mmCIF file of N, CA and C in Angstrom:
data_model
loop_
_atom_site.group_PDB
_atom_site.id
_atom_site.type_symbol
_atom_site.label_atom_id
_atom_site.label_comp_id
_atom_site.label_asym_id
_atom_site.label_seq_id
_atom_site.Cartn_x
_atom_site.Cartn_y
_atom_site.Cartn_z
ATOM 1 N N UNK M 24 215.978 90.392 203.617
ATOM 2 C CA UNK M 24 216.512 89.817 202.400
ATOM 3 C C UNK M 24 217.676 88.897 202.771
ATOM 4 N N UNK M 25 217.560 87.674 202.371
ATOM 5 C CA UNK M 25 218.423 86.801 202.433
ATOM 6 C C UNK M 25 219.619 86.536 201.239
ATOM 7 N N UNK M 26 220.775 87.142 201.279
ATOM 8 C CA UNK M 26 221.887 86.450 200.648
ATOM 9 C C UNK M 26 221.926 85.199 200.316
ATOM 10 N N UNK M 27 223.204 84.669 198.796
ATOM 11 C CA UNK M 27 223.546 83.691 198.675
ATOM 12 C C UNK M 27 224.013 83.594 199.654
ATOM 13 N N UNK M 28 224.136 81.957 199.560
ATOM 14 C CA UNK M 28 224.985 81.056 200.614
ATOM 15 C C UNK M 28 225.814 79.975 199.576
ATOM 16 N N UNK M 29 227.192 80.609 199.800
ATOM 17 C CA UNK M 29 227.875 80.311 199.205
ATOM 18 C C UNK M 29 228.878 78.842 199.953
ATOM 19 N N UNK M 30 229.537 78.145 199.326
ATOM 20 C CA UNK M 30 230.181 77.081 200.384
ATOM 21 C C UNK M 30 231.321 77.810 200.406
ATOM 22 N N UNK M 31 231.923 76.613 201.346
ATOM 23 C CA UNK M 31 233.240 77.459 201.788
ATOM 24 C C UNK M 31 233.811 75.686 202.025
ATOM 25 N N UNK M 32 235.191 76.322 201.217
ATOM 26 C CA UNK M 32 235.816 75.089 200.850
ATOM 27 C C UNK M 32 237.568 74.888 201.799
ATOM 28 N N UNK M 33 238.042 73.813 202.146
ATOM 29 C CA UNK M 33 239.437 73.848 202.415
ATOM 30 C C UNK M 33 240.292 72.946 202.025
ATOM 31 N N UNK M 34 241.433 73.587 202.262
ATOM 32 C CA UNK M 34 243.256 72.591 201.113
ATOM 33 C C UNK M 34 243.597 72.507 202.499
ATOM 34 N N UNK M 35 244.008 70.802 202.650
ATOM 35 C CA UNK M 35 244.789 70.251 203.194
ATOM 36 C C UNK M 35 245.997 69.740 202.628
ATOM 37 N N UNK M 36 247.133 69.683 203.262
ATOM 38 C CA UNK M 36 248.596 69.430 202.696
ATOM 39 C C UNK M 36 248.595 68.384 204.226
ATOM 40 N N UNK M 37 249.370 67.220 203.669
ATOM 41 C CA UNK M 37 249.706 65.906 204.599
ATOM 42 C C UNK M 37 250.666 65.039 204.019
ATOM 43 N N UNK M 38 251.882 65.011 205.226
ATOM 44 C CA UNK M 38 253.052 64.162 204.205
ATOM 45 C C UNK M 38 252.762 62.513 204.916
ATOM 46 N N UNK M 39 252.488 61.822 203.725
ATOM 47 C CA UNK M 39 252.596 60.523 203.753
ATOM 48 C C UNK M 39 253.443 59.702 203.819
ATOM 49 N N UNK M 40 254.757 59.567 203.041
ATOM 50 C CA UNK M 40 255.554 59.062 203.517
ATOM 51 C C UNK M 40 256.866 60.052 203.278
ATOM 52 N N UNK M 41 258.020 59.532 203.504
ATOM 53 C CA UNK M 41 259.184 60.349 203.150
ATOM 54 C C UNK M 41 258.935 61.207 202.391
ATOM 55 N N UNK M 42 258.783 61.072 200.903
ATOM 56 C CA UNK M 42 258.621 61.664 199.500
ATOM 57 C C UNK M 42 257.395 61.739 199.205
ATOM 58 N N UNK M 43 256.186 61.473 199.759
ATOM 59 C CA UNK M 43 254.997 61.708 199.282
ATOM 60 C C UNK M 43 254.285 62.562 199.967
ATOM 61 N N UNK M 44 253.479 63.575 199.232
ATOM 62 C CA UNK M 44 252.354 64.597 200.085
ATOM 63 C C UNK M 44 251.201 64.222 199.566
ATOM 64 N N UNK M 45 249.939 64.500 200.214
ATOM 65 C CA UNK M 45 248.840 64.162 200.074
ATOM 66 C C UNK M 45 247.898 65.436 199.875
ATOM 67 N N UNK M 46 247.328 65.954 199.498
ATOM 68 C CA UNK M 46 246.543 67.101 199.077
ATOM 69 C C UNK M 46 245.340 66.920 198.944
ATOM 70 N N UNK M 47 244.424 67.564 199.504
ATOM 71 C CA UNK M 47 242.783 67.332 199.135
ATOM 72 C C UNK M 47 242.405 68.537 199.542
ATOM 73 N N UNK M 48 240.918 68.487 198.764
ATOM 74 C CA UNK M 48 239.811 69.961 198.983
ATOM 75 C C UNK M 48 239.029 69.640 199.719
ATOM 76 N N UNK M 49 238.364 70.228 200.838
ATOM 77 C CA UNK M 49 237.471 69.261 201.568
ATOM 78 C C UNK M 49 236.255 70.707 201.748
ATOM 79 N N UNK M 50 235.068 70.376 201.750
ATOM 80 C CA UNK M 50 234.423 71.018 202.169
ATOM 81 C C UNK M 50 233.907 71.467 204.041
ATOM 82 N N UNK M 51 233.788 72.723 204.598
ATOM 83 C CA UNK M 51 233.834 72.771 205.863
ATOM 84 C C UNK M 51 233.403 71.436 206.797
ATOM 85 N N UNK M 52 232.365 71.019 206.393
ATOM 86 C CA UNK M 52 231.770 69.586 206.716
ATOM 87 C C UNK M 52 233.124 68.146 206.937
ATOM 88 N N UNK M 53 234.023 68.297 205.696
ATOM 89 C CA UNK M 53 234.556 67.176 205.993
ATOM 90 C C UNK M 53 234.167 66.499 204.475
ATOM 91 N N UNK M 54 233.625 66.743 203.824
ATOM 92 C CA UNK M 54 233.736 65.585 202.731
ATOM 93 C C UNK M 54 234.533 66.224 201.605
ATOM 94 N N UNK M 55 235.360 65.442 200.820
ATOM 95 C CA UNK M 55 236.541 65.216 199.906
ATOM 96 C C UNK M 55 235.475 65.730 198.886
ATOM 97 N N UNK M 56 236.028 66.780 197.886
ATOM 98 C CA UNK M 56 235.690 66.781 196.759
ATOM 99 C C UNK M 56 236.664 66.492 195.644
ATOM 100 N N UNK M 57 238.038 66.872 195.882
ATOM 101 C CA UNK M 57 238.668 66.850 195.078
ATOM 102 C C UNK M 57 240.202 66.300 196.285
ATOM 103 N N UNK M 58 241.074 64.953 195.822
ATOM 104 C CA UNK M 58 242.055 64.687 196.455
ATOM 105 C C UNK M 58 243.346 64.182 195.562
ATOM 106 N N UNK M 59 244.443 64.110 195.629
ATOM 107 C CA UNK M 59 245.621 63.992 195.243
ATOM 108 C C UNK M 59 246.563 63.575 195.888
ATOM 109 N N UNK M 60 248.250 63.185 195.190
ATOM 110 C CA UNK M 60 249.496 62.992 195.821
ATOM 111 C C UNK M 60 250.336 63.420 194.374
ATOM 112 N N UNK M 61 251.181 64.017 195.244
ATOM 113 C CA UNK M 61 252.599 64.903 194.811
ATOM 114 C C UNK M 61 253.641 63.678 195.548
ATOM 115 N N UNK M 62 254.475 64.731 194.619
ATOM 116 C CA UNK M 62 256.144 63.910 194.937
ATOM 117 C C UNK M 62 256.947 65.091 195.997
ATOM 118 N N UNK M 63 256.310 66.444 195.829
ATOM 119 C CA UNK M 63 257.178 67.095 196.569
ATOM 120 C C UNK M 63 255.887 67.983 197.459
ATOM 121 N N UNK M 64 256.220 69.173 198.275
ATOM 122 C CA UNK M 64 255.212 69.916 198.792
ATOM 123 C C UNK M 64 254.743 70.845 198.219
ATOM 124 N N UNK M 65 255.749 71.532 197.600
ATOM 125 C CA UNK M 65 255.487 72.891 196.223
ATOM 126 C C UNK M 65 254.675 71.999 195.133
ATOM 127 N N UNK M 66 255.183 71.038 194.502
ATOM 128 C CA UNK M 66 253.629 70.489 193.702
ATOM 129 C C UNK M 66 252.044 70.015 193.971
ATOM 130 N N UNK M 67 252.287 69.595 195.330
ATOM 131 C CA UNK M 67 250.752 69.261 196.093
ATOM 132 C C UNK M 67 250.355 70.553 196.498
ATOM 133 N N UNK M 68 251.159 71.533 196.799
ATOM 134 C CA UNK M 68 250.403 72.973 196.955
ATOM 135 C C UNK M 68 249.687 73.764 196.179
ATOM 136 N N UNK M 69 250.657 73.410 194.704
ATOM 137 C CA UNK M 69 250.280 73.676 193.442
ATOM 138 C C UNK M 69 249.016 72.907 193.173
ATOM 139 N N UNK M 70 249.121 71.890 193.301
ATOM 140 C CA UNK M 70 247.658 70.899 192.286
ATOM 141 C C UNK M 70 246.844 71.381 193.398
ATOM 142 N N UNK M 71 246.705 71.528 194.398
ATOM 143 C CA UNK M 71 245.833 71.454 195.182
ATOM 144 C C UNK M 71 245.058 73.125 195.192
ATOM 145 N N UNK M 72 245.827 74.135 195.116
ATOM 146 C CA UNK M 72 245.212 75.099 194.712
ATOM 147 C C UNK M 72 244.731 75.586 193.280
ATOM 148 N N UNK M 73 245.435 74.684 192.277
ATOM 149 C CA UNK M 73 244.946 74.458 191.506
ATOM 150 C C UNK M 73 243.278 74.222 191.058
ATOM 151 N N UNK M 74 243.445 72.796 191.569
ATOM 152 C CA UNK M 74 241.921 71.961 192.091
ATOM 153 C C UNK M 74 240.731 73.232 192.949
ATOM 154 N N UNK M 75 241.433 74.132 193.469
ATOM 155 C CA UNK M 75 240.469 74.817 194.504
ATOM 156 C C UNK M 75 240.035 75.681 193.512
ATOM 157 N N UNK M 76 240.903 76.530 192.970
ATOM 158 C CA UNK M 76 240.487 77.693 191.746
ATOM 159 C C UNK M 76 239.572 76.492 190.310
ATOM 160 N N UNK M 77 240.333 75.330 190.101
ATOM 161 C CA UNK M 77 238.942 75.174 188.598
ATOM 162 C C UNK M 77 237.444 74.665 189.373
ATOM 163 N N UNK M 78 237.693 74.382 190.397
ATOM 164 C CA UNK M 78 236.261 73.779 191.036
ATOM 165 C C UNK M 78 235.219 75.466 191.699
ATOM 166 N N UNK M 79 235.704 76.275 191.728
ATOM 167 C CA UNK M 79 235.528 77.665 192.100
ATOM 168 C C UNK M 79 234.866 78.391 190.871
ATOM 169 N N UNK M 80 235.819 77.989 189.812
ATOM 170 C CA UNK M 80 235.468 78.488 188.261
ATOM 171 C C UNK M 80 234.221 78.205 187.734
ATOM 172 N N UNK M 81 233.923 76.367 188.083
ATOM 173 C CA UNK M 81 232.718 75.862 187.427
ATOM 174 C C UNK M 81 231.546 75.720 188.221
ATOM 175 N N UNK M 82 231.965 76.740 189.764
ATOM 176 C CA UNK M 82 230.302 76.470 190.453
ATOM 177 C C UNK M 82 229.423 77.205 189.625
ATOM 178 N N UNK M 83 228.405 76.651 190.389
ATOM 179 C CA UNK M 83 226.985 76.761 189.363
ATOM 180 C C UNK M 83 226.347 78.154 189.693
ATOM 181 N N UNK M 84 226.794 78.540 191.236
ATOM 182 C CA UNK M 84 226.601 80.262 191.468
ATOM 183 C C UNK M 84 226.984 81.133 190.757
ATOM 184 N N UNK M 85 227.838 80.902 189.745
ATOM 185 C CA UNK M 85 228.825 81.916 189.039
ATOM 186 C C UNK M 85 227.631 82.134 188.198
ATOM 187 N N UNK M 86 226.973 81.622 187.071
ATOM 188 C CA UNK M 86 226.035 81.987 186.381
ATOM 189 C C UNK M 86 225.203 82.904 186.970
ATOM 190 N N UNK M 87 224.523 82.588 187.798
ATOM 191 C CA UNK M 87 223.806 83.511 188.674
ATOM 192 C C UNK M 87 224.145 84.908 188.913
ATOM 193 N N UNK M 88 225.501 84.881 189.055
ATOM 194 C CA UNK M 88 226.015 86.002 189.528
ATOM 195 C C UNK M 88 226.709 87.003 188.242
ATOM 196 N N UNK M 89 226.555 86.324 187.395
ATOM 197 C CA UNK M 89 226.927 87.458 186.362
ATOM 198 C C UNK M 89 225.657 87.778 185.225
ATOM 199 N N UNK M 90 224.130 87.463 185.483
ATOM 200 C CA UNK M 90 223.372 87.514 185.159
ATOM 201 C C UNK M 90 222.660 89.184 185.530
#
């Protein structure tokens, strides 16, 4: 019996310039699903885990799984 196969997602934090951070979700692969910029690091940490939990919320496995 074969299990879901679920993705597996990652938050990058990257300071761009002085005052700017850069934040994105990337999937293990490397491609951007979800990306951003903050003014500080505590807010790009914030949006960015943010972004990880509502994109988590609306996968399409979740139906499945509470069926």
């Amino acid at each position: 019996m074969v299990g879901p196969e679920f993705p597996i997602f990652q938050v990058t934090l990257a300071q761009r310039r002085r005052r700017t951070w850069s934040w994105s979700v990337c999937t293990v692969q490397g491609a951007v699903v979800m990306q951003g910029r903050e003014s500080s690091r505590p807010a790009a940490k914030y949006q960015a885990e943010r972004a990880l939990f509502m994109l988590l919320l609306t996968a399409p496995y979740r139906s499945r799984l509470s069926a």
